[in-house]
mmCIF file of C-alpha atoms and ligand atoms in Angstrom:
data_model
loop_
_atom_site.group_PDB
_atom_site.id
_atom_site.type_symbol
_atom_site.label_atom_id
_atom_site.label_comp_id
_atom_site.label_asym_id
_atom_site.label_seq_id
_atom_site.Cartn_x
_atom_site.Cartn_y
_atom_site.Cartn_z
ATOM 1 C CA MET A 1 90.140 91.187 82.090
ATOM 2 C CA SER A 2 91.173 92.557 78.766
ATOM 3 C CA SER A 3 89.060 92.097 75.681
ATOM 4 C CA SER A 4 92.278 91.173 73.869
ATOM 5 C CA VAL A 5 92.615 88.009 75.965
ATOM 6 C CA SER A 6 91.625 84.983 73.914
ATOM 7 C CA SER A 7 89.483 82.337 75.610
ATOM 8 C CA THR A 8 90.831 78.887 76.451
ATOM 9 C CA PRO A 9 88.694 75.755 76.677
ATOM 10 C CA ALA A 10 90.613 74.303 79.642
ATOM 11 C CA TRP A 11 92.915 76.292 81.882
ATOM 12 C CA ASN A 12 96.590 75.414 81.785
ATOM 13 C CA VAL A 13 98.780 77.376 84.209
ATOM 14 C CA HIS A 14 101.749 76.722 81.926
ATOM 15 C CA ARG A 15 100.016 77.845 78.724
ATOM 16 C CA LEU A 16 98.388 81.190 79.430
ATOM 17 C CA PRO A 17 96.358 83.085 76.844
ATOM 18 C CA ARG A 18 97.940 86.139 75.217
ATOM 19 C CA ALA A 19 97.045 89.532 76.667
ATOM 20 C CA ASP A 20 98.971 91.854 74.321
ATOM 21 C CA GLY A 21 97.918 95.463 74.773
ATOM 22 C CA SER A 22 96.635 94.945 78.331
ATOM 23 C CA VAL A 23 98.081 96.732 81.352
ATOM 24 C CA PHE A 24 98.186 95.015 84.748
ATOM 25 C CA LEU A 25 99.308 96.388 88.125
ATOM 26 C CA VAL A 26 100.506 94.014 90.875
ATOM 27 C CA THR A 27 100.918 95.482 94.356
ATOM 28 C CA GLY A 28 103.895 93.973 96.177
ATOM 29 C CA GLY A 29 105.134 92.758 92.781
ATOM 30 C CA ASN A 30 108.737 92.998 93.944
ATOM 31 C CA ALA A 31 108.733 89.801 96.032
ATOM 32 C CA GLY A 32 107.033 86.517 96.870
ATOM 33 C CA ILE A 33 103.721 85.589 95.265
ATOM 34 C CA GLY A 34 103.358 89.057 93.734
ATOM 35 C CA TYR A 35 106.652 88.636 91.897
ATOM 36 C CA PHE A 36 105.422 85.385 90.342
ATOM 37 C CA VAL A 37 102.058 86.928 89.442
ATOM 38 C CA ALA A 38 103.994 89.660 87.621
ATOM 39 C CA GLU A 39 106.389 87.210 85.951
ATOM 40 C CA GLN A 40 103.544 84.978 84.717
ATOM 41 C CA LEU A 41 101.447 87.922 83.504
ATOM 42 C CA SER A 42 104.491 89.389 81.712
ATOM 43 C CA ALA A 43 104.747 86.213 79.618
ATOM 44 C CA THR A 44 101.310 86.967 78.094
ATOM 45 C CA GLY A 45 102.593 90.052 76.269
ATOM 46 C CA ALA A 46 100.823 92.452 78.653
ATOM 47 C CA ALA A 47 102.528 95.483 80.172
ATOM 48 C CA VAL A 48 103.001 94.787 83.887
ATOM 49 C CA VAL A 49 103.592 97.413 86.555
ATOM 50 C CA LEU A 50 105.081 96.415 89.904
ATOM 51 C CA GLY A 51 103.667 98.441 92.789
ATOM 52 C CA SER A 52 106.429 98.594 95.383
ATOM 53 C CA ARG A 53 107.548 100.668 98.350
ATOM 54 C CA ASN A 54 111.196 99.844 97.638
ATOM 55 C CA PRO A 55 112.655 101.029 94.285
ATOM 56 C CA ALA A 56 115.811 98.885 94.565
ATOM 57 C CA LYS A 57 113.823 95.695 95.198
ATOM 58 C CA ALA A 58 111.416 96.597 92.397
ATOM 59 C CA GLU A 59 114.298 97.084 89.962
ATOM 60 C CA ASN A 60 115.755 93.677 90.901
ATOM 61 C CA ALA A 61 112.362 92.073 90.304
ATOM 62 C CA ALA A 62 111.879 93.848 86.970
ATOM 63 C CA ALA A 63 115.394 92.815 85.872
ATOM 64 C CA SER A 64 114.665 89.196 86.798
ATOM 65 C CA ILE A 65 111.441 89.222 84.762
ATOM 66 C CA ARG A 66 113.200 90.798 81.774
ATOM 67 C CA ALA A 67 115.910 88.131 81.968
ATOM 68 C CA ARG A 68 113.356 85.305 81.957
ATOM 69 C CA VAL A 69 110.632 86.650 79.654
ATOM 70 C CA ALA A 70 111.753 87.766 76.203
ATOM 71 C CA GLY A 71 110.289 91.162 75.344
ATOM 72 C CA ALA A 72 108.750 91.645 78.803
ATOM 73 C CA GLN A 73 107.224 95.078 79.289
ATOM 74 C CA VAL A 74 107.685 95.544 83.005
ATOM 75 C CA ARG A 75 108.284 98.618 85.125
ATOM 76 C CA ALA A 76 107.683 99.792 88.658
ATOM 77 C CA VAL A 77 105.772 102.532 90.437
ATOM 78 C CA ARG A 78 106.365 103.525 94.003
ATOM 79 C CA MET A 79 103.545 102.893 96.450
ATOM 80 C CA ASP A 80 103.435 102.418 100.190
ATOM 81 C CA LEU A 81 100.107 100.929 101.216
ATOM 82 C CA ALA A 82 100.797 101.864 104.832
ATOM 83 C CA ASP A 83 100.865 105.548 103.845
ATOM 84 C CA LEU A 84 97.442 106.498 102.499
ATOM 85 C CA SER A 85 98.529 109.953 101.306
ATOM 86 C CA SER A 86 101.227 108.333 99.110
ATOM 87 C CA LEU A 87 98.494 106.583 97.121
ATOM 88 C CA GLN A 88 97.049 109.843 95.829
ATOM 89 C CA SER A 89 99.690 110.134 93.112
ATOM 90 C CA VAL A 90 99.655 106.480 92.004
ATOM 91 C CA MET A 91 97.188 107.039 89.177
ATOM 92 C CA ASP A 92 99.355 109.773 87.644
ATOM 93 C CA SER A 93 102.600 107.875 88.126
ATOM 94 C CA LEU A 94 101.163 104.881 86.245
ATOM 95 C CA GLU A 95 101.119 107.030 83.083
ATOM 96 C CA VAL A 96 98.531 104.845 81.358
ATOM 97 C CA GLU A 97 95.122 105.653 79.932
ATOM 98 C CA ARG A 98 93.502 102.471 81.185
ATOM 99 C CA LEU A 99 94.184 99.643 83.589
ATOM 100 C CA ASP A 100 92.902 96.170 82.682
ATOM 101 C CA ALA A 101 93.486 94.687 86.128
ATOM 102 C CA VAL A 102 95.004 95.388 89.505
ATOM 103 C CA VAL A 103 96.075 92.517 91.755
ATOM 104 C CA HIS A 104 95.825 93.562 95.394
ATOM 105 C CA ASN A 105 98.621 91.250 96.518
ATOM 106 C CA ALA A 106 100.918 93.193 98.858
ATOM 107 C CA GLY A 107 100.588 92.146 102.444
ATOM 108 C CA VAL A 108 102.230 92.253 105.821
ATOM 109 C CA ALA A 109 101.965 89.520 108.459
ATOM 110 C CA LEU A 110 103.438 89.997 111.926
ATOM 111 C CA ASP A 111 104.230 86.972 114.065
ATOM 112 C CA ASP A 112 104.739 88.599 117.436
ATOM 113 C CA PRO A 113 103.457 91.460 119.559
ATOM 114 C CA PRO A 114 103.657 94.383 120.158
ATOM 115 C CA ARG A 115 100.800 95.883 118.168
ATOM 116 C CA LYS A 116 102.139 98.329 115.591
ATOM 117 C CA GLU A 117 100.539 101.195 113.698
ATOM 118 C CA THR A 118 100.978 102.844 110.325
ATOM 119 C CA GLY A 119 101.965 106.505 110.178
ATOM 120 C CA ASP A 120 98.252 107.214 109.704
ATOM 121 C CA GLY A 121 97.565 105.630 113.113
ATOM 122 C CA HIS A 122 95.941 102.400 111.921
ATOM 123 C CA GLU A 123 96.864 98.929 113.159
ATOM 124 C CA LEU A 124 99.647 97.911 110.749
ATOM 125 C CA MET A 125 98.145 94.771 109.164
ATOM 126 C CA PHE A 126 94.566 96.065 108.905
ATOM 127 C CA GLY A 127 95.881 99.445 107.734
ATOM 128 C CA THR A 128 98.229 98.057 105.069
ATOM 129 C CA ASN A 129 96.403 94.982 103.824
ATOM 130 C CA HIS A 130 92.839 96.265 103.899
ATOM 131 C CA LEU A 131 92.707 100.064 104.193
ATOM 132 C CA GLY A 132 95.644 100.575 101.811
ATOM 133 C CA HIS A 133 94.003 98.516 99.071
ATOM 134 C CA PHE A 134 90.579 100.047 99.805
ATOM 135 C CA ALA A 135 91.996 103.528 99.215
ATOM 136 C CA LEU A 136 94.080 102.406 96.233
ATOM 137 C CA THR A 137 90.956 101.042 94.542
ATOM 138 C CA GLU A 138 89.319 104.453 94.794
ATOM 139 C CA ARG A 139 92.360 106.046 93.150
ATOM 140 C CA LEU A 140 92.446 103.503 90.325
ATOM 141 C CA MET A 141 88.713 103.317 89.530
ATOM 142 C CA PRO A 142 88.843 105.882 86.662
ATOM 143 C CA LEU A 143 91.586 103.847 84.940
ATOM 144 C CA LEU A 144 89.842 100.513 85.569
ATOM 145 C CA SER A 145 86.595 101.947 84.218
ATOM 146 C CA ALA A 146 88.420 103.113 81.086
ATOM 147 C CA ALA A 147 89.385 99.502 80.252
ATOM 148 C CA PRO A 148 86.897 97.400 78.274
ATOM 149 C CA ALA A 149 86.487 94.967 81.197
ATOM 150 C CA GLY A 150 88.640 96.069 84.136
ATOM 151 C CA ARG A 151 89.272 93.685 86.992
ATOM 152 C CA VAL A 152 90.140 94.052 90.690
ATOM 153 C CA VAL A 153 91.670 90.840 92.027
ATOM 154 C CA THR A 154 92.014 90.687 95.798
ATOM 155 C CA MET A 155 94.451 88.251 97.420
ATOM 156 C CA GLY A 156 92.758 86.809 100.475
ATOM 157 C CA SER A 157 93.932 83.963 102.671
ATOM 158 C CA PHE A 158 92.874 80.560 103.910
ATOM 159 C CA ALA A 159 93.688 82.012 107.350
ATOM 160 C CA ALA A 160 90.561 84.150 107.018
ATOM 161 C CA LYS A 161 88.293 81.102 106.844
ATOM 162 C CA SER A 162 88.329 80.507 110.590
ATOM 163 C CA GLU A 163 88.188 84.188 111.598
ATOM 164 C CA ARG A 164 85.193 86.439 112.233
ATOM 165 C CA LEU A 165 85.389 90.233 112.105
ATOM 166 C CA ASP A 166 84.783 92.210 115.276
ATOM 167 C CA LEU A 167 83.256 95.340 113.769
ATOM 168 C CA ASP A 168 83.640 97.097 117.118
ATOM 169 C CA ASP A 169 87.377 96.376 117.242
ATOM 170 C CA LEU A 170 88.564 96.457 113.621
ATOM 171 C CA GLN A 171 91.905 97.924 114.704
ATOM 172 C CA SER A 172 92.528 95.237 117.378
ATOM 173 C CA LEU A 173 92.825 97.836 120.119
ATOM 174 C CA HIS A 174 91.160 95.539 122.649
ATOM 175 C CA ASP A 175 92.173 92.115 121.376
ATOM 176 C CA TYR A 176 95.548 92.065 119.638
ATOM 177 C CA ARG A 177 96.763 88.600 118.765
ATOM 178 C CA PRO A 178 99.042 88.855 115.694
ATOM 179 C CA LYS A 179 97.758 85.738 113.913
ATOM 180 C CA ARG A 180 94.128 86.618 114.551
ATOM 181 C CA THR A 181 94.653 90.255 113.573
ATOM 182 C CA TYR A 182 96.378 89.144 110.362
ATOM 183 C CA GLY A 183 93.566 86.684 109.549
ATOM 184 C CA CYS A 184 90.983 89.398 110.181
ATOM 185 C CA SER A 185 92.844 91.853 107.937
ATOM 186 C CA LYS A 186 92.691 89.259 105.138
ATOM 187 C CA LEU A 187 89.021 88.588 105.882
ATOM 188 C CA ALA A 188 88.360 92.334 105.660
ATOM 189 C CA GLN A 189 90.055 92.371 102.246
ATOM 190 C CA MET A 190 87.896 89.472 101.087
ATOM 191 C CA TYR A 191 84.677 91.125 102.304
ATOM 192 C CA PHE A 192 85.784 94.234 100.448
ATOM 193 C CA GLY A 193 86.377 92.304 97.220
ATOM 194 C CA MET A 194 82.875 90.784 97.424
ATOM 195 C CA GLU A 195 81.134 94.034 98.379
ATOM 196 C CA LEU A 196 82.989 95.922 95.659
ATOM 197 C CA ASP A 197 81.613 93.551 93.061
ATOM 198 C CA ARG A 198 78.038 94.022 94.363
ATOM 199 C CA ARG A 199 78.440 97.807 94.110
ATOM 200 C CA LEU A 200 79.989 97.564 90.652
ATOM 201 C CA ARG A 201 77.082 95.392 89.449
ATOM 202 C CA ALA A 202 74.508 97.740 91.002
ATOM 203 C CA ALA A 203 76.108 100.643 89.150
ATOM 204 C CA GLY A 204 76.216 98.786 85.831
ATOM 205 C CA SER A 205 80.015 99.059 85.762
ATOM 206 C CA THR A 206 82.198 97.153 83.289
ATOM 207 C CA VAL A 207 84.677 96.515 86.131
ATOM 208 C CA ALA A 208 84.516 93.194 88.043
ATOM 209 C CA SER A 209 85.953 92.263 91.427
ATOM 210 C CA VAL A 210 87.216 88.732 92.107
ATOM 211 C CA VAL A 211 88.592 87.271 95.346
ATOM 212 C CA VAL A 212 91.380 84.679 95.309
ATOM 213 C CA HIS A 213 93.666 83.017 97.810
ATOM 214 C CA PRO A 214 97.013 81.282 97.263
ATOM 215 C CA GLY A 215 96.669 78.338 99.632
ATOM 216 C CA GLY A 216 99.853 77.731 101.586
ATOM 217 C CA ALA A 217 102.898 79.112 99.744
ATOM 218 C CA LEU A 218 106.353 78.610 101.259
ATOM 219 C CA ASP A 219 109.656 80.195 100.265
ATOM 220 C CA SER A 220 111.399 76.828 100.710
ATOM 221 C CA LEU A 221 109.250 75.311 97.913
ATOM 222 C CA THR A 222 109.704 78.304 95.617
ATOM 223 C CA PRO A 223 112.089 78.238 92.632
ATOM 224 C CA SER A 224 115.157 80.413 92.890
ATOM 225 C CA ARG A 225 115.005 83.956 91.488
ATOM 226 C CA PRO A 226 118.373 85.555 92.242
ATOM 227 C CA PRO A 227 119.084 88.026 93.694
ATOM 228 C CA MET A 228 115.614 88.264 95.289
ATOM 229 C CA HIS A 229 115.131 84.696 96.403
ATOM 230 C CA VAL A 230 117.839 82.036 96.647
ATOM 231 C CA PRO A 231 116.823 79.227 99.009
ATOM 232 C CA THR A 232 119.717 77.247 100.462
ATOM 233 C CA ALA A 233 119.988 73.507 99.900
ATOM 234 C CA GLY A 234 119.286 73.044 103.622
ATOM 235 C CA ALA A 235 116.101 75.105 103.463
ATOM 236 C CA ARG A 236 114.920 73.146 100.427
ATOM 237 C CA LEU A 237 115.619 69.841 102.131
ATOM 238 C CA SER A 238 113.895 70.718 105.374
ATOM 239 C CA GLY A 239 110.935 72.228 103.484
ATOM 240 C CA ALA A 240 110.480 69.282 101.116
ATOM 241 C CA PRO A 241 108.004 67.234 103.237
ATOM 242 C CA ALA A 242 105.668 70.243 103.344
ATOM 243 C CA ALA A 243 105.110 69.812 99.596
ATOM 244 C CA LEU A 244 102.570 67.127 100.488
ATOM 245 C CA PHE A 245 100.287 69.835 101.861
ATOM 246 C CA VAL A 246 101.362 73.211 100.482
ATOM 247 C CA GLN A 247 103.278 74.675 97.552
ATOM 248 C CA GLY A 248 105.754 77.325 96.392
ATOM 249 C CA LYS A 249 104.969 80.974 95.724
ATOM 250 C CA HIS A 250 105.088 80.438 91.952
ATOM 251 C CA ALA A 251 102.057 78.142 92.372
ATOM 252 C CA GLY A 252 100.468 80.450 94.951
ATOM 253 C CA ALA A 253 100.307 82.978 92.118
ATOM 254 C CA TRP A 254 98.113 80.776 89.897
ATOM 255 C CA PRO A 255 94.636 81.704 91.237
ATOM 256 C CA ALA A 256 95.359 85.438 90.873
ATOM 257 C CA VAL A 257 96.788 84.996 87.382
ATOM 258 C CA ARG A 258 93.733 83.015 86.326
ATOM 259 C CA ALA A 259 91.407 85.624 87.850
ATOM 260 C CA VAL A 260 93.126 88.306 85.775
ATOM 261 C CA LEU A 261 93.187 86.422 82.476
ATOM 262 C CA ASP A 262 90.410 83.843 82.265
ATOM 263 C CA PRO A 263 87.227 85.118 80.584
ATOM 264 C CA ALA A 264 85.328 82.353 82.396
ATOM 265 C CA VAL A 265 86.060 83.936 85.797
ATOM 266 C CA SER A 266 83.295 86.353 86.876
ATOM 267 C CA GLY A 267 83.029 89.088 89.469
ATOM 268 C CA GLY A 268 81.946 88.011 92.944
ATOM 269 C CA GLN A 269 83.635 84.607 92.641
ATOM 270 C CA LEU A 270 86.206 83.040 94.981
ATOM 271 C CA TRP A 271 89.163 81.101 93.533
ATOM 272 C CA GLY A 272 91.866 79.095 95.301
ATOM 273 C CA PRO A 273 94.053 75.996 94.899
ATOM 274 C CA ARG A 274 92.359 72.694 94.033
ATOM 275 C CA VAL A 275 93.763 70.384 96.751
ATOM 276 C CA PHE A 276 92.051 71.148 100.081
ATOM 277 C CA GLY A 277 92.354 74.856 99.219
ATOM 278 C CA LEU A 278 96.055 74.609 100.026
ATOM 279 C CA ARG A 279 97.900 73.562 96.880
ATOM 280 C CA GLY A 280 97.424 72.758 93.221
ATOM 281 C CA GLU A 281 95.819 74.252 90.152
ATOM 282 C CA PRO A 282 93.283 77.053 90.587
ATOM 283 C CA ARG A 283 89.610 76.198 90.884
ATOM 284 C CA ARG A 284 86.455 78.070 91.807
ATOM 285 C CA GLU A 285 85.373 77.621 95.433
ATOM 286 C CA PRO A 286 81.941 78.145 96.926
ATOM 287 C CA VAL A 287 81.936 81.505 98.723
ATOM 288 C CA TRP A 288 82.506 80.789 102.421
ATOM 289 C CA LYS A 289 79.299 81.176 104.432
ATOM 290 C CA HIS A 290 80.515 84.025 106.646
ATOM 291 C CA LEU A 291 82.025 85.808 103.636
ATOM 292 C CA ALA A 292 78.571 85.943 102.049
ATOM 293 C CA ASP A 293 77.234 88.114 104.914
ATOM 294 C CA THR A 294 76.301 91.337 103.116
ATOM 295 C CA CYS A 295 75.502 93.202 106.354
ATOM 296 C CA VAL A 296 79.015 92.715 107.712
ATOM 297 C CA ALA A 297 80.466 93.687 104.325
ATOM 298 C CA ALA A 298 78.403 96.886 104.136
ATOM 299 C CA ARG A 299 79.279 97.910 107.703
ATOM 300 C CA LEU A 300 82.972 97.248 107.025
ATOM 301 C CA TRP A 301 82.737 99.370 103.869
ATOM 302 C CA ASP A 302 81.294 102.302 105.807
ATOM 303 C CA ALA A 303 83.948 101.976 108.518
ATOM 304 C CA SER A 304 86.713 101.798 105.909
ATOM 305 C CA ARG A 305 85.346 104.874 104.153
ATOM 306 C CA ASP A 306 85.345 106.763 107.440
ATOM 307 C CA LEU A 307 88.890 105.654 108.305
ATOM 308 C CA THR A 308 90.397 106.440 104.884
ATOM 309 C CA GLY A 309 88.264 109.421 103.903
ATOM 310 C CA VAL A 310 87.659 107.922 100.442
ATOM 311 C CA ASP A 311 84.937 105.758 98.914
ATOM 312 C CA PRO A 312 85.828 103.463 95.987
ATOM 313 C CA GLY A 313 82.120 103.329 95.120
ATOM 314 C CA ALA A 314 81.577 107.081 95.044
ATOM 315 C CA LEU A 315 82.517 107.478 91.397
ATOM 316 C CA LEU A 316 80.258 104.608 90.383
ATOM 317 C CA GLY A 317 77.140 106.667 90.851
ATOM 318 C CA ALA A 318 75.436 103.982 92.946
ATOM 319 C CA ARG A 319 74.327 104.062 96.591
HETATM 320 N N1 NAP B 401 102.532 82.876 101.517
HETATM 321 C C1 NAP B 401 101.385 82.344 101.927
HETATM 322 O O1 NAP B 401 101.313 81.166 102.299
HETATM 323 C C2 NAP B 401 100.124 83.159 101.924
HETATM 324 C C3 NAP B 401 98.940 82.551 102.368
HETATM 325 C C4 NAP B 401 97.761 83.263 102.333
HETATM 326 C C5 NAP B 401 97.762 84.560 101.855
HETATM 327 N N2 NAP B 401 98.920 85.146 101.457
HETATM 328 C C6 NAP B 401 98.856 86.531 100.955
HETATM 329 O O2 NAP B 401 99.540 86.603 99.713
HETATM 330 C C7 NAP B 401 100.129 87.901 99.582
HETATM 331 C C8 NAP B 401 101.611 87.754 99.266
HETATM 332 O O3 NAP B 401 102.217 86.980 100.299
HETATM 333 P P1 NAP B 401 103.740 86.527 100.208
HETATM 334 O O4 NAP B 401 103.839 85.264 100.954
HETATM 335 O O5 NAP B 401 104.218 86.614 98.821
HETATM 336 O O6 NAP B 401 104.427 87.675 101.100
HETATM 337 P P2 NAP B 401 105.886 88.314 101.003
HETATM 338 O O7 NAP B 401 106.843 87.405 100.323
HETATM 339 O O8 NAP B 401 106.186 88.783 102.385
HETATM 340 O O9 NAP B 401 105.658 89.588 100.064
HETATM 341 C C9 NAP B 401 104.825 90.610 100.508
HETATM 342 C C10 NAP B 401 104.886 91.762 99.518
HETATM 343 O O10 NAP B 401 104.052 92.825 100.031
HETATM 344 C C11 NAP B 401 104.837 93.999 100.044
HETATM 345 N N3 NAP B 401 104.428 94.965 101.059
HETATM 346 C C12 NAP B 401 104.351 94.791 102.398
HETATM 347 N N4 NAP B 401 103.990 95.944 102.989
HETATM 348 C C13 NAP B 401 103.832 96.865 101.994
HETATM 349 C C14 NAP B 401 103.481 98.248 101.962
HETATM 350 N N5 NAP B 401 103.258 98.921 103.071
HETATM 351 N N6 NAP B 401 103.416 98.867 100.770
HETATM 352 C C15 NAP B 401 103.667 98.197 99.626
HETATM 353 N N7 NAP B 401 104.031 96.901 99.591
HETATM 354 C C16 NAP B 401 104.107 96.250 100.772
HETATM 355 C C17 NAP B 401 106.254 93.522 100.287
HETATM 356 O O11 NAP B 401 107.161 94.546 99.977
HETATM 357 P P3 NAP B 401 108.634 94.613 100.660
HETATM 358 O O12 NAP B 401 109.461 93.646 99.862
HETATM 359 O O13 NAP B 401 109.032 96.041 100.502
HETATM 360 O O14 NAP B 401 108.475 94.186 102.095
HETATM 361 C C18 NAP B 401 106.297 92.335 99.345
HETATM 362 O O15 NAP B 401 106.463 92.765 98.018
HETATM 363 C C19 NAP B 401 99.838 88.627 100.883
HETATM 364 O O16 NAP B 401 98.700 89.436 100.706
HETATM 365 C C20 NAP B 401 99.547 87.521 101.867
HETATM 366 O O17 NAP B 401 98.677 87.947 102.908
HETATM 367 C C21 NAP B 401 100.099 84.468 101.482
#
């Protein structure tokens, strides 16, 4: 969180504090929840960078933000989280001297078999969602450390609440069920966000790591943002009853936006939507019992370091 962010007594998702002078990076900022995180952060006066694997989609998203937010400072950098070698150049391509926050939002969710792999040979969801962000964090740590109070905000999922990691089968080689593998990839991200904060604290770092989740966020409940997202009247109508339980992607963005901006949010915390963890304004949640298991988190960290060949904690001087 930037030191230039002014504090607010009560959080209002429609009246965000100013963050002029801050720089925020949102992975997967070209679509869905990430787009709305970027749009909402742009309205604070901060410079916002969209991390995207698709330049045309990123330009559409940036143009939409510029059209809606007067004076928006938004641009894109290319990054493919499924290609670990492509992340090496991200720090240089950002062309900034410090990074006040990164939102690890990009994600892939497969509905059906067969099991797929990244070009690096990792199961696609675990490789993209977890290993990609693990490696990206290592690349960005010098820039985050150069900010007065840098922040890593990891987008988890409610789907991770009912999953348990199999540390002997992180890549789902033996048990590939797409929904379970997706939920475990999100759980791995959440363990990472928690463990990162412990390592940052142990090293006396100014950077904090916060874990959030968006609840349930449906396209059919999401406001139109042409040309990226234009729900049909039929889709809106058929999706409407779901609004009792879940929300649109603009609202799914709220916990991450609060975790970036609110000085009252601290490292190691978990934030999600107020109503049953599925919809509504962001609130702090107790850390789920299994997510508090530091042994699992440490073993996952070591495995992730071995799989990626990088260690986001190495530059911290601890452990
Ligand atoms: N929607 C929900 O209800 C829900 C619930 C729980 C958690 N989440 C989490 O929230 C995050 C956003 O979800 P969403 O619903 O907004 O998804 P979405 O609309 O499918 O957007 C996903 C974003 O991730 C990007 N992405 C995927 N693979 C990538 C890669 N290899 N490199 C770089 N970017 C990549 C996509 O880029 P392209 O446009 O190029 O594909 C897109 O920008 C995800 O982490 C998801 O797990 C969502």
